[in-house]
PDB file of C-alpha atoms in Angstrom:
ATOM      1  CA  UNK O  52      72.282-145.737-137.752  1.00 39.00           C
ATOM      2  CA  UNK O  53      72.373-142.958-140.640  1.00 43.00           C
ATOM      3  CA  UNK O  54      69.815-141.067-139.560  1.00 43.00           C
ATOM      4  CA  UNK O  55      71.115-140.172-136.048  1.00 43.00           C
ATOM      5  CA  UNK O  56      74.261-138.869-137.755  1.00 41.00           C
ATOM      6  CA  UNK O  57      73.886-134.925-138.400  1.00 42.00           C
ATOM      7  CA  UNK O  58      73.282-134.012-141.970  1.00 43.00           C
ATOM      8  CA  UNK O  59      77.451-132.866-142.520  1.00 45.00           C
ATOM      9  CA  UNK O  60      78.104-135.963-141.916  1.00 40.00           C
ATOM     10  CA  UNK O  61      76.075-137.152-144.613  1.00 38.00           C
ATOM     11  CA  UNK O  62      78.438-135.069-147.348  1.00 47.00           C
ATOM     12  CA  UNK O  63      80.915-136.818-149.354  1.00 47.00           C
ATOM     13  CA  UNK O  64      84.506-137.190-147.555  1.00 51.00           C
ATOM     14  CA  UNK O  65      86.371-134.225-148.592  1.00 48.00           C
ATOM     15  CA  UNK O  66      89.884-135.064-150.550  1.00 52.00           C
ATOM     16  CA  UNK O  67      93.289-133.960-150.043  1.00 53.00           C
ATOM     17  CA  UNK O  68      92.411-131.521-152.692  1.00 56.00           C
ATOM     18  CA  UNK O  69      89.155-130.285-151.260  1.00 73.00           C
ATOM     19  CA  UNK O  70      90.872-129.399-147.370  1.00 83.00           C
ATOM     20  CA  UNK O  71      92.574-126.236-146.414  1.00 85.00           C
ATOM     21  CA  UNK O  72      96.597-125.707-146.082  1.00 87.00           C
ATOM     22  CA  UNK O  73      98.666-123.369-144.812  1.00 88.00           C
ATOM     23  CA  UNK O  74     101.044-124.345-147.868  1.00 90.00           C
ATOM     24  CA  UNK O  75      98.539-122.961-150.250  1.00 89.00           C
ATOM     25  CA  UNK O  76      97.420-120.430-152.163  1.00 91.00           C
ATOM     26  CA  UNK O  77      93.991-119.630-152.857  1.00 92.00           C
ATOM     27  CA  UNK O  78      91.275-117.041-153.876  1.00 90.00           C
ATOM     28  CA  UNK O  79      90.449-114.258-151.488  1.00 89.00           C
ATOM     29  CA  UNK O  80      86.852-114.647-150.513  1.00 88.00           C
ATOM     30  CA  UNK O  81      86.608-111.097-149.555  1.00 84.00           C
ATOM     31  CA  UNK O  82      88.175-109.286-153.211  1.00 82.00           C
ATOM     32  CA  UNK O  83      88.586-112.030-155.271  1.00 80.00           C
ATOM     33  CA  UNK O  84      91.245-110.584-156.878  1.00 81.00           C
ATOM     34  CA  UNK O  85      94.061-111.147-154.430  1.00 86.00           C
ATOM     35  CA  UNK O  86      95.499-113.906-153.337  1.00 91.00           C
ATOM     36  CA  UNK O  87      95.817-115.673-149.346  1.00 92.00           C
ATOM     37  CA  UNK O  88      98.586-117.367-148.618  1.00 92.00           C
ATOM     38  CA  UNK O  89      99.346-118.646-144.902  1.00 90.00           C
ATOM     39  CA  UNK O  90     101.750-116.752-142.517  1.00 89.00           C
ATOM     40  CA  UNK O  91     105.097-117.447-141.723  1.00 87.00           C
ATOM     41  CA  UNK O  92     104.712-118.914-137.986  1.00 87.00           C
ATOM     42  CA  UNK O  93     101.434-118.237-137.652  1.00 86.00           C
ATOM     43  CA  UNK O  94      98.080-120.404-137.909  1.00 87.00           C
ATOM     44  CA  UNK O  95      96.769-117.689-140.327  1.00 91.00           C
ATOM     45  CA  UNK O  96      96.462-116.737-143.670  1.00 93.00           C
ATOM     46  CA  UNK O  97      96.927-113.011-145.348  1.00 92.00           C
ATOM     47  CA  UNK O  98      95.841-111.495-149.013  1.00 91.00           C
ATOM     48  CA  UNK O  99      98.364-109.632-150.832  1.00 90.00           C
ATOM     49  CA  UNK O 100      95.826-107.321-152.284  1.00 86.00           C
ATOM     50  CA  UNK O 101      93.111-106.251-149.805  1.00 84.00           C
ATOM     51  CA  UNK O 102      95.639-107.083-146.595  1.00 85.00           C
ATOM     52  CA  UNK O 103      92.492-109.025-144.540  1.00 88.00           C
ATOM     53  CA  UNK O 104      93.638-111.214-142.193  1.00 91.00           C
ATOM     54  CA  UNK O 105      92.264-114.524-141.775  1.00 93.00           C
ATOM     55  CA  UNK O 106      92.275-117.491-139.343  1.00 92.00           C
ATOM     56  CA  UNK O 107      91.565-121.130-140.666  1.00 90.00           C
ATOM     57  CA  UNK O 108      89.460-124.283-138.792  1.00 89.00           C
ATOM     58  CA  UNK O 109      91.562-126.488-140.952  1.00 87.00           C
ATOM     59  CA  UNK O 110      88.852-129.552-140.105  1.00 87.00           C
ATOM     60  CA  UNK O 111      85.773-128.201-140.703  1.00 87.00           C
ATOM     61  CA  UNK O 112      87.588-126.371-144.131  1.00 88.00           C
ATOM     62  CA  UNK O 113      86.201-122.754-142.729  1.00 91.00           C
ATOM     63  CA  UNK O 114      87.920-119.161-143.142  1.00 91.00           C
ATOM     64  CA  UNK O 115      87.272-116.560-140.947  1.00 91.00           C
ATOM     65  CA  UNK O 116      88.285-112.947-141.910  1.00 89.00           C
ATOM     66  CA  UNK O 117      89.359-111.218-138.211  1.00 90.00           C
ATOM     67  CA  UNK O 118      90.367-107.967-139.036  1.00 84.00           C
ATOM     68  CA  UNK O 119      86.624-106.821-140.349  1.00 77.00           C
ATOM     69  CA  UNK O 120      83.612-105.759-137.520  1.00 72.00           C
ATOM     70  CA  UNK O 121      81.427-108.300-139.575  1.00 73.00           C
ATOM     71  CA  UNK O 122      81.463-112.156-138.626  1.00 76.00           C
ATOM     72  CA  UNK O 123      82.219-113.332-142.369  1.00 83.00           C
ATOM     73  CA  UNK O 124      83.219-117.054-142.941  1.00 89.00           C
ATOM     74  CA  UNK O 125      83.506-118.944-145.992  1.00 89.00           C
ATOM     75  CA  UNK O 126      83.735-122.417-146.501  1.00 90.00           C
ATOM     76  CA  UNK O 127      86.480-123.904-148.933  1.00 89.00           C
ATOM     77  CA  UNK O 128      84.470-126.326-151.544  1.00 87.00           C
ATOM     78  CA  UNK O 129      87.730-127.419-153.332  1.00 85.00           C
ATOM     79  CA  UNK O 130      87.101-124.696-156.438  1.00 84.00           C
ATOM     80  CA  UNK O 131      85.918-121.836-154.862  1.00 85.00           C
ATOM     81  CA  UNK O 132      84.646-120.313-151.442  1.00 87.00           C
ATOM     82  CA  UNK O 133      81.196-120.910-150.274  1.00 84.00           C
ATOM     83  CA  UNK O 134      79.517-118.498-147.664  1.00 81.00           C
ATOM     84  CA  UNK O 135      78.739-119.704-144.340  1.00 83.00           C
ATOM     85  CA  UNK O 136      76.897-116.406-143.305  1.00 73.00           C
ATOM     86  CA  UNK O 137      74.272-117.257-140.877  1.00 64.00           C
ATOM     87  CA  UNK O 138      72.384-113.573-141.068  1.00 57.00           C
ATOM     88  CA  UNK O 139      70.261-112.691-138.289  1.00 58.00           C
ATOM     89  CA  UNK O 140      66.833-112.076-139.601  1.00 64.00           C
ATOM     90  CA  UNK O 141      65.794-109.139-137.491  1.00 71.00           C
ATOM     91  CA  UNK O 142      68.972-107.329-138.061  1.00 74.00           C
ATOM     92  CA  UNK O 143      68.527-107.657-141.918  1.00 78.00           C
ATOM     93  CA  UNK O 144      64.344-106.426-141.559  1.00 85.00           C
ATOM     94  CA  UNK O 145      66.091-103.214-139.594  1.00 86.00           C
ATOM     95  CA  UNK O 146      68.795-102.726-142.202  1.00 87.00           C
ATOM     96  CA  UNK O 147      66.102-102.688-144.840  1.00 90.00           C
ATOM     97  CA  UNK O 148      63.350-101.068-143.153  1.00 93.00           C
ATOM     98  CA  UNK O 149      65.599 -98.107-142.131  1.00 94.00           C
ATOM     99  CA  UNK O 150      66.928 -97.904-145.458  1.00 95.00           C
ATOM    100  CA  UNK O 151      63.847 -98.227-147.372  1.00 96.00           C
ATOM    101  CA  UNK O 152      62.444 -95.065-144.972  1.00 97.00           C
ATOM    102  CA  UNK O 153      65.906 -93.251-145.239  1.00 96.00           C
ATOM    103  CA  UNK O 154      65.206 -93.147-149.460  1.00 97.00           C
ATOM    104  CA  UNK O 155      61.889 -92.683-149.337  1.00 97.00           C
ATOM    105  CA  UNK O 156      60.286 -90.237-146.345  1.00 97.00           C
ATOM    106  CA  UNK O 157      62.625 -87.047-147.099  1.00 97.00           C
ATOM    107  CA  UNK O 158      61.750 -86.926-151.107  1.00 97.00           C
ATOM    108  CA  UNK O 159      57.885 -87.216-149.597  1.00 97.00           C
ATOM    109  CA  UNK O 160      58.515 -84.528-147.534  1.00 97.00           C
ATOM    110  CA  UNK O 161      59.935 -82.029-149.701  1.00 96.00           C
ATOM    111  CA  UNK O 162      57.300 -83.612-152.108  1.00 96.00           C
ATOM    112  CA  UNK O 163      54.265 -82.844-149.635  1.00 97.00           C
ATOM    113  CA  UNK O 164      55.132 -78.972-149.127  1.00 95.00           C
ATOM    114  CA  UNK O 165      55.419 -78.829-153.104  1.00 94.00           C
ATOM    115  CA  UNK O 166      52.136 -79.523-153.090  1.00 93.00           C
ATOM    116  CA  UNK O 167      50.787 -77.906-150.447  1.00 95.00           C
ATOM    117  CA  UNK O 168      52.629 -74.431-151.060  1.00 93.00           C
ATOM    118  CA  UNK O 169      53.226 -74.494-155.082  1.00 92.00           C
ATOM    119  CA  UNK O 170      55.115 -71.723-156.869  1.00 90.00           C
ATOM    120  CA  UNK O 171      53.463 -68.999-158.792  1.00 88.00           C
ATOM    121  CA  UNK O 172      52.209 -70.080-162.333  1.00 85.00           C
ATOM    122  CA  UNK O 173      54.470 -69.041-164.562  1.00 86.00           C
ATOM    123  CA  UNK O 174      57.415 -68.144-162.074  1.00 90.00           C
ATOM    124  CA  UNK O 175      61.270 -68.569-163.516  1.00 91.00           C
ATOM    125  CA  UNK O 176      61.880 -71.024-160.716  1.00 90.00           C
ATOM    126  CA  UNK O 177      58.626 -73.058-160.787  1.00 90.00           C
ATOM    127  CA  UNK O 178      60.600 -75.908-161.868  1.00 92.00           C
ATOM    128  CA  UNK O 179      63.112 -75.913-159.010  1.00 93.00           C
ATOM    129  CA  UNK O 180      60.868 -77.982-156.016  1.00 93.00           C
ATOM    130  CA  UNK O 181      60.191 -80.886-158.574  1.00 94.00           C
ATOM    131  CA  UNK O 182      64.568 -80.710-158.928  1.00 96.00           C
ATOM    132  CA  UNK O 183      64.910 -80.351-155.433  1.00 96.00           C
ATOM    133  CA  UNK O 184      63.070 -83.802-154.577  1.00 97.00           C
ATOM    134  CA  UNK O 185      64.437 -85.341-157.334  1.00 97.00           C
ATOM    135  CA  UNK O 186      67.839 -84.132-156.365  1.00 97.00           C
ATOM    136  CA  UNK O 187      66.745 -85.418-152.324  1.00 97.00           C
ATOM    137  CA  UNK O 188      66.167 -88.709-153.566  1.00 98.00           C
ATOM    138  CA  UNK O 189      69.139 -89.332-155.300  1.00 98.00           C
ATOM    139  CA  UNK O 190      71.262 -88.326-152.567  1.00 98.00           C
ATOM    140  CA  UNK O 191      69.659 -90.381-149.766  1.00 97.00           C
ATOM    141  CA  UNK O 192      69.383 -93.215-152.315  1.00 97.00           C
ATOM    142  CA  UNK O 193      73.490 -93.142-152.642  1.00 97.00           C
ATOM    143  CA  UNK O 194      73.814 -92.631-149.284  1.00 96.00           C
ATOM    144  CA  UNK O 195      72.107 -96.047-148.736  1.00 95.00           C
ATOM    145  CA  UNK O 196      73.439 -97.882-151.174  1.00 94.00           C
ATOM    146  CA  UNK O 197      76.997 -96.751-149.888  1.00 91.00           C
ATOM    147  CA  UNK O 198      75.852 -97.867-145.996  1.00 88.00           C
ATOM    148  CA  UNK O 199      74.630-101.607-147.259  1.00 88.00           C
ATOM    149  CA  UNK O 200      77.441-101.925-149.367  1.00 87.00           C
ATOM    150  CA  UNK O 201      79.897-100.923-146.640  1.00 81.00           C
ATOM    151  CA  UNK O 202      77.816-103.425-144.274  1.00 79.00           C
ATOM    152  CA  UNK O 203      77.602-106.415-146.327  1.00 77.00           C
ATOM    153  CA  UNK O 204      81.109-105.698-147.738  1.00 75.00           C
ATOM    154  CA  UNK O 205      80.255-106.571-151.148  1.00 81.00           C
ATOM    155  CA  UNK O 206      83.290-107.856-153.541  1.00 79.00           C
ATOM    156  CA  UNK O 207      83.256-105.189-156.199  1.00 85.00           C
ATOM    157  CA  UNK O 208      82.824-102.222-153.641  1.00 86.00           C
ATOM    158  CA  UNK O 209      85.951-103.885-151.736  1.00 82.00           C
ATOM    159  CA  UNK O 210      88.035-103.853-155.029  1.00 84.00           C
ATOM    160  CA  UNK O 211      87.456-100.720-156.123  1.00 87.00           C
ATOM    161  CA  UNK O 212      87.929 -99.121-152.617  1.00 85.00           C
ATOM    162  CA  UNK O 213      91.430-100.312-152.724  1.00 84.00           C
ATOM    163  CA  UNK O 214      92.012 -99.832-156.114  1.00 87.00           C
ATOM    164  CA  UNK O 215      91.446 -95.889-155.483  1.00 88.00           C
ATOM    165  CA  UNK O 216      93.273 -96.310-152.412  1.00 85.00           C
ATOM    166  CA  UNK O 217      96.366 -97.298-153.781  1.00 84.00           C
ATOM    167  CA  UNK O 218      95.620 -94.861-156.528  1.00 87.00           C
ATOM    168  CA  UNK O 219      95.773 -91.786-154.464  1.00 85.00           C
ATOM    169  CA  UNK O 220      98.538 -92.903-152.284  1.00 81.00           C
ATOM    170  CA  UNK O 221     100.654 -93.354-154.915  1.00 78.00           C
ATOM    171  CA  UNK O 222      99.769 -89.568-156.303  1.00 73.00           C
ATOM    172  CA  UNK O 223     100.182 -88.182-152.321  1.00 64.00           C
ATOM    173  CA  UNK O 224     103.363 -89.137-151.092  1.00 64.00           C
ATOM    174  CA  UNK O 225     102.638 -87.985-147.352  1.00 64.00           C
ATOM    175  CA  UNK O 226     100.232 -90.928-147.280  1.00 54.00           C
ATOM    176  CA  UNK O 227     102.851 -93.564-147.779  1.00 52.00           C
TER     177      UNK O 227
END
């Protein structure tokens, strides 16, 4: 009889401590450094710190964040929030791929025509095309570190976005 049951319903019964409620407070999963809290006459909860809204499946103890073009759902383990990201493979090989070729193929370029048309020996600027593919890698490295960091919206990128977002709007006072 067990083993026609699916393996969740194998796991331990969750306690009144371990489910969701709307009466609750809890961790955001997306900053961890604010906190959710369920809406007033709404099935939803809100963080005071990053503002992400979130809607609950109060059975199956699952947050979804709605206001984000990523899928993200956590699952609520009683202590903490548990990641229920189901990644599509192929997307993540063309993420990486395209990254990996972003950081590497323009340094090789500039790289190549060093090589292939050096500077005069002894010129004043013979040092500059070994500067200017360091210089290209560096850039297109950031750059893709900033566009994987922005796609998996990792928890330390989050924070500090806001944190210099409510920096500068308190300094601008247009933006308020």
């Amino acid at each position: 009889m067990m083993d026609k049951l699916p393996a969740q319903a194998s796991l331990q019964p969750l306690t009144q401590r371990h489910l969701l409620s709307y009466e609750q407070t809890y961790t955001c999963p997306v900053c961890r450094h604010g906190q959710i809290q369920g809406l007033v006459l709404t099935d939803a909860f809100a963080c005071n710190f990053c503002r992400h809204i979130f809607t609950a499946n109060l059975s199956d103890n699952v947050l979804r964040v709605e206001d984000s073009s990523q899928p993200l759902q956590w699952r609520w383990t009683g202590r903490g929030w548990q990641s229920v990201q189901h990644d599509d493979v192929n997307l993540t090989l063309v993420i990486w791929t395209v990254g990996v070729a972003l950081v590497l193929l323009p340094p090789t370029l500039v790289w190549m025509a060093y090589h292939t048309f050096p500077p005069a020996a002894g010129s004043a600027l013979s040092f500059f095309p070994i500067l200017w593919t360091v210089l290209t890698f560096l850039t297109h490295l950031s750059l893709v570190v900033w566009l994987l960091a922005e796609h998996y919206q990792l928890p330390l990128y989050i924070s500090n976005r806001i944190r210099l977002r409510t920096l500068f709007s308190r300094r601008d006072p247009s933006r308020r």
